[in-house]
PDB file of C-alpha atoms in Angstrom:
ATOM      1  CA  UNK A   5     -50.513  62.100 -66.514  1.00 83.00           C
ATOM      2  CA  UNK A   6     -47.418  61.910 -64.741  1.00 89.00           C
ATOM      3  CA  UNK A   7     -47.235  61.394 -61.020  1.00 89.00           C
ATOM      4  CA  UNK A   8     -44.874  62.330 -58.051  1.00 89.00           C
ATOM      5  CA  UNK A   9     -44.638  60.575 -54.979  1.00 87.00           C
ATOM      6  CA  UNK A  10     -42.624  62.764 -52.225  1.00 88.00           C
ATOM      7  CA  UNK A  11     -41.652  61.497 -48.788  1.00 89.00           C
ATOM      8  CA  UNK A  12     -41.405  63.414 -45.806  1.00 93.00           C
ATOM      9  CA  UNK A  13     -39.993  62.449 -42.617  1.00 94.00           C
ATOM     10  CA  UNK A  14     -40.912  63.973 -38.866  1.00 96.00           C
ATOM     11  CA  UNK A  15     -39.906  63.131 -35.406  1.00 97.00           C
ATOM     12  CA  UNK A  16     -42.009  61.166 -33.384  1.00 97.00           C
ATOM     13  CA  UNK A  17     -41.757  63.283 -30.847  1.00 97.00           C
ATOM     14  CA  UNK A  18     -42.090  66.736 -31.486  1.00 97.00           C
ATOM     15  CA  UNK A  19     -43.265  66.356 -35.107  1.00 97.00           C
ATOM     16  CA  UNK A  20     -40.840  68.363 -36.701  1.00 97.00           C
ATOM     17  CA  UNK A  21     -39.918  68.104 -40.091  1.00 96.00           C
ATOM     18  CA  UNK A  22     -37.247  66.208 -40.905  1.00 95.00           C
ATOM     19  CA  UNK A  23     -34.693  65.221 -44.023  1.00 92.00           C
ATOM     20  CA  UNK A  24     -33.313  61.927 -45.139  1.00 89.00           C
ATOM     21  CA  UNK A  25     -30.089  62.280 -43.613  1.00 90.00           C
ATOM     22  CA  UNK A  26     -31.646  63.654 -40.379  1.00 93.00           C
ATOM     23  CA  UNK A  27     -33.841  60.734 -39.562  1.00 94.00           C
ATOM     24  CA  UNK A  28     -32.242  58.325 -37.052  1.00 94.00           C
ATOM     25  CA  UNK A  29     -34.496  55.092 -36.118  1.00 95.00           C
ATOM     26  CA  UNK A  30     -34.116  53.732 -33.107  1.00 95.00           C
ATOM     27  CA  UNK A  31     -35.612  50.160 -32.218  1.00 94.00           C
ATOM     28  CA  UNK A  32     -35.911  48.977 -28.916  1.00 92.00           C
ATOM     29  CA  UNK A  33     -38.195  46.333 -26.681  1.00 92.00           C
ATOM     30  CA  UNK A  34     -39.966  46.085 -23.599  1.00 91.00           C
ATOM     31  CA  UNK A  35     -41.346  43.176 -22.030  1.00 91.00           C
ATOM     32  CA  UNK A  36     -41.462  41.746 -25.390  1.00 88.00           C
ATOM     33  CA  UNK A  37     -42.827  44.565 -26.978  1.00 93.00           C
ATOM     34  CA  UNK A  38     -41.027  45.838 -29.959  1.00 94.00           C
ATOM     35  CA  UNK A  39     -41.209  49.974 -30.395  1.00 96.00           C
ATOM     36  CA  UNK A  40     -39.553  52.239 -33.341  1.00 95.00           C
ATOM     37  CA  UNK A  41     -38.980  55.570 -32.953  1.00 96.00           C
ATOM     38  CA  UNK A  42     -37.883  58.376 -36.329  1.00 96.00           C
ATOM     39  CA  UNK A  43     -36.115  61.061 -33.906  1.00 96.00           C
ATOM     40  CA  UNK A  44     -34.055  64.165 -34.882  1.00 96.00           C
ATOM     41  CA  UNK A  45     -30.280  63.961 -33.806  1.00 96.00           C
ATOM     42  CA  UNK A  46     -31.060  66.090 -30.911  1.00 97.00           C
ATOM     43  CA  UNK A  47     -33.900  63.710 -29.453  1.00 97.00           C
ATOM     44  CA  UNK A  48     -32.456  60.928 -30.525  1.00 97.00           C
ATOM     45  CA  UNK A  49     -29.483  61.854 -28.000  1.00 97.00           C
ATOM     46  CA  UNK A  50     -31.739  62.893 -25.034  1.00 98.00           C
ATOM     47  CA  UNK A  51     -33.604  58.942 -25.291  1.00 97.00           C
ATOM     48  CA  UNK A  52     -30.150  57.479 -25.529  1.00 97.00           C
ATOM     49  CA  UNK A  53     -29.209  59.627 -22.328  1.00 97.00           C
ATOM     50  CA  UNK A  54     -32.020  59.231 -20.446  1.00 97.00           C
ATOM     51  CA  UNK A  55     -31.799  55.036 -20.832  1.00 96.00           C
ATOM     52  CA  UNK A  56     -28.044  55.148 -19.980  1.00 96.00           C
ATOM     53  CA  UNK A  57     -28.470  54.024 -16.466  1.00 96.00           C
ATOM     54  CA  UNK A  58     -30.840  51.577 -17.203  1.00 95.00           C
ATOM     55  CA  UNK A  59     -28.381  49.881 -20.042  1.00 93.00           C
ATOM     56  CA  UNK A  60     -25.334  50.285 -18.144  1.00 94.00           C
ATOM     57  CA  UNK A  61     -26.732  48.228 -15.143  1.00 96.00           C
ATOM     58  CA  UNK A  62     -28.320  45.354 -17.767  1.00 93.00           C
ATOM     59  CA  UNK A  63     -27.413  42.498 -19.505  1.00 92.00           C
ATOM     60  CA  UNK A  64     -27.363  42.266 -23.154  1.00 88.00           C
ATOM     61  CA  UNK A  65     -30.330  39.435 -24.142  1.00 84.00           C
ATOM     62  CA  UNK A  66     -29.007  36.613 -26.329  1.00 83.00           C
ATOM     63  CA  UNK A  67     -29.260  37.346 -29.779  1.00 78.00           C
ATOM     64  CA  UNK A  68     -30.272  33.945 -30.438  1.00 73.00           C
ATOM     65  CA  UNK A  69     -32.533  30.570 -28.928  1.00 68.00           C
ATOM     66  CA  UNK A  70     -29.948  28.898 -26.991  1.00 64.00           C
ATOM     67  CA  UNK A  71     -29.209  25.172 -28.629  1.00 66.00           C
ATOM     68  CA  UNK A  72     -31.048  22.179 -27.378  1.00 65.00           C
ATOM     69  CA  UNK A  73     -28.560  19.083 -25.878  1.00 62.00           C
ATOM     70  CA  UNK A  74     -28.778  16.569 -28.610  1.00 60.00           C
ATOM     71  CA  UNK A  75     -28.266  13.720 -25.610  1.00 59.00           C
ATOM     72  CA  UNK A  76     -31.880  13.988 -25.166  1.00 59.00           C
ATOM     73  CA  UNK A  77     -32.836  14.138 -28.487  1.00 69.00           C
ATOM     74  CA  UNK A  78     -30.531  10.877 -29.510  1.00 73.00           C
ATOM     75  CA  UNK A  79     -31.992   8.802 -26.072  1.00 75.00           C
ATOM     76  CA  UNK A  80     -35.254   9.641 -27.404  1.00 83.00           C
ATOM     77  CA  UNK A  81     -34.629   8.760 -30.470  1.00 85.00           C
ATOM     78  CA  UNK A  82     -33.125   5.231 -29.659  1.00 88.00           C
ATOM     79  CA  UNK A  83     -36.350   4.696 -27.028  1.00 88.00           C
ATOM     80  CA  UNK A  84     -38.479   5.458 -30.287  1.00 89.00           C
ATOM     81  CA  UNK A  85     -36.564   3.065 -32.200  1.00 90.00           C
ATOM     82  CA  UNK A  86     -36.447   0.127 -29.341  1.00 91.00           C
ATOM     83  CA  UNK A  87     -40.926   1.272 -28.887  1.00 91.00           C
ATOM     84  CA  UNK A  88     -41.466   1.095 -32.509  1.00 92.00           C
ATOM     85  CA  UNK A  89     -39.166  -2.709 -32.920  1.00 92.00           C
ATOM     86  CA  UNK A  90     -40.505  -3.939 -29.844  1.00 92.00           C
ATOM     87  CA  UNK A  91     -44.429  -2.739 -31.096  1.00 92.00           C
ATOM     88  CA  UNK A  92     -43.698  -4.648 -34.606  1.00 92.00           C
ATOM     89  CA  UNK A  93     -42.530  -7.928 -32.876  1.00 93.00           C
ATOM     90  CA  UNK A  94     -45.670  -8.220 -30.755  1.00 92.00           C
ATOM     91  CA  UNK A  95     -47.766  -7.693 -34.083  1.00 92.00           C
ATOM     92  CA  UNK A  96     -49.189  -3.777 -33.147  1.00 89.00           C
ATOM     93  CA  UNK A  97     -49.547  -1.654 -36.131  1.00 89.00           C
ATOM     94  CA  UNK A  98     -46.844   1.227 -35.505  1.00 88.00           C
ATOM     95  CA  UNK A  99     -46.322   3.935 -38.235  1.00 86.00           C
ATOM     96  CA  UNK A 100     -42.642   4.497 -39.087  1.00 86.00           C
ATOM     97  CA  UNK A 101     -42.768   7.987 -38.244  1.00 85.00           C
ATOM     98  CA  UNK A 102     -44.493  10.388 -36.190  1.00 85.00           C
ATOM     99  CA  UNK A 103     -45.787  10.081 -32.300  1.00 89.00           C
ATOM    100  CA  UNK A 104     -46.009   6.825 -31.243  1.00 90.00           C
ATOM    101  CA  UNK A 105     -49.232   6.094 -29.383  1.00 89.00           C
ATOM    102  CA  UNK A 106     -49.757   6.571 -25.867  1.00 90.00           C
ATOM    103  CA  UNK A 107     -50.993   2.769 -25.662  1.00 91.00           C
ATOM    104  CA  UNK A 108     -47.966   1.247 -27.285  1.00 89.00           C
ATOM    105  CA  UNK A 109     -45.940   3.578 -24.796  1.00 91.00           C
ATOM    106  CA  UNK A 110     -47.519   2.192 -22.232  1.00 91.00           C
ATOM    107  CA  UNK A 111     -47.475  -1.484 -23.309  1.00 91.00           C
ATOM    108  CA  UNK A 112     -43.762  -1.218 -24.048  1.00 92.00           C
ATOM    109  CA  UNK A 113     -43.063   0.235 -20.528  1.00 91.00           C
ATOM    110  CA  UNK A 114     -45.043  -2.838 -18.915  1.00 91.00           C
ATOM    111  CA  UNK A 115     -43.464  -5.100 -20.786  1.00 91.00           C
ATOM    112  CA  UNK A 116     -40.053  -3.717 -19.859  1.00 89.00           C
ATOM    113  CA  UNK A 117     -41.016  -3.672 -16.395  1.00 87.00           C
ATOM    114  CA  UNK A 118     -41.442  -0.048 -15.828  1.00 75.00           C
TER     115      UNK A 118
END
């Protein structure tokens, strides 16, 4: 038995049929909801009109998570180092990896005077 699978497109809006070549989607977000909308040409341009004010007076999001300072990262890293040294000296079972426990923390700062 053969078997035909057909696909038909329609506009979100108004439900009208629509071809291939006819469908535009159109992605967009709001408060961090994500929406997609399969519009004809002709609605398609009316939701682009209608948000032009809107866009023209926004700013474009970043497109990406902004990178973290690696200062911090590399000062924490040495601290961890100096803890974890420090914890090994005194005899405290410290794992080479991983968070370092609170107790150590705190012995190390006492012992450093902090």
């Amino acid at each position: 038995m053969a078997r035909r699978d057909i696909t038909q497109y329609f506009d979100d809006l108004d439900n009208s049929a629509l071809e291939d070549s006819e469908v535009n989607s159109i992605r967009f977000s709001v408060d961090g909801s994500h929406y997609i909308l399969d519009l004809s040409d002709e609605n398609a341009a009316a939701f682009r009109s209608a948000l032009e004010p809107w866009i023209a007076a926004a700013q474009p999001a970043p497109t990406s998570t902004p990178q973290r300072s690696t200062t911090r990262q590399t000062s924490s890293m040495k601290r961890s180092r100096a803890v974890r040294e420090w914890a090994r000296k005194e005899g405290l079972e410290v794992s080479d990896r991983g968070k370092i426990p609170a107790r150590i923390m705190d012995a190390y700062d006492k012992a450093q005077g902090k």
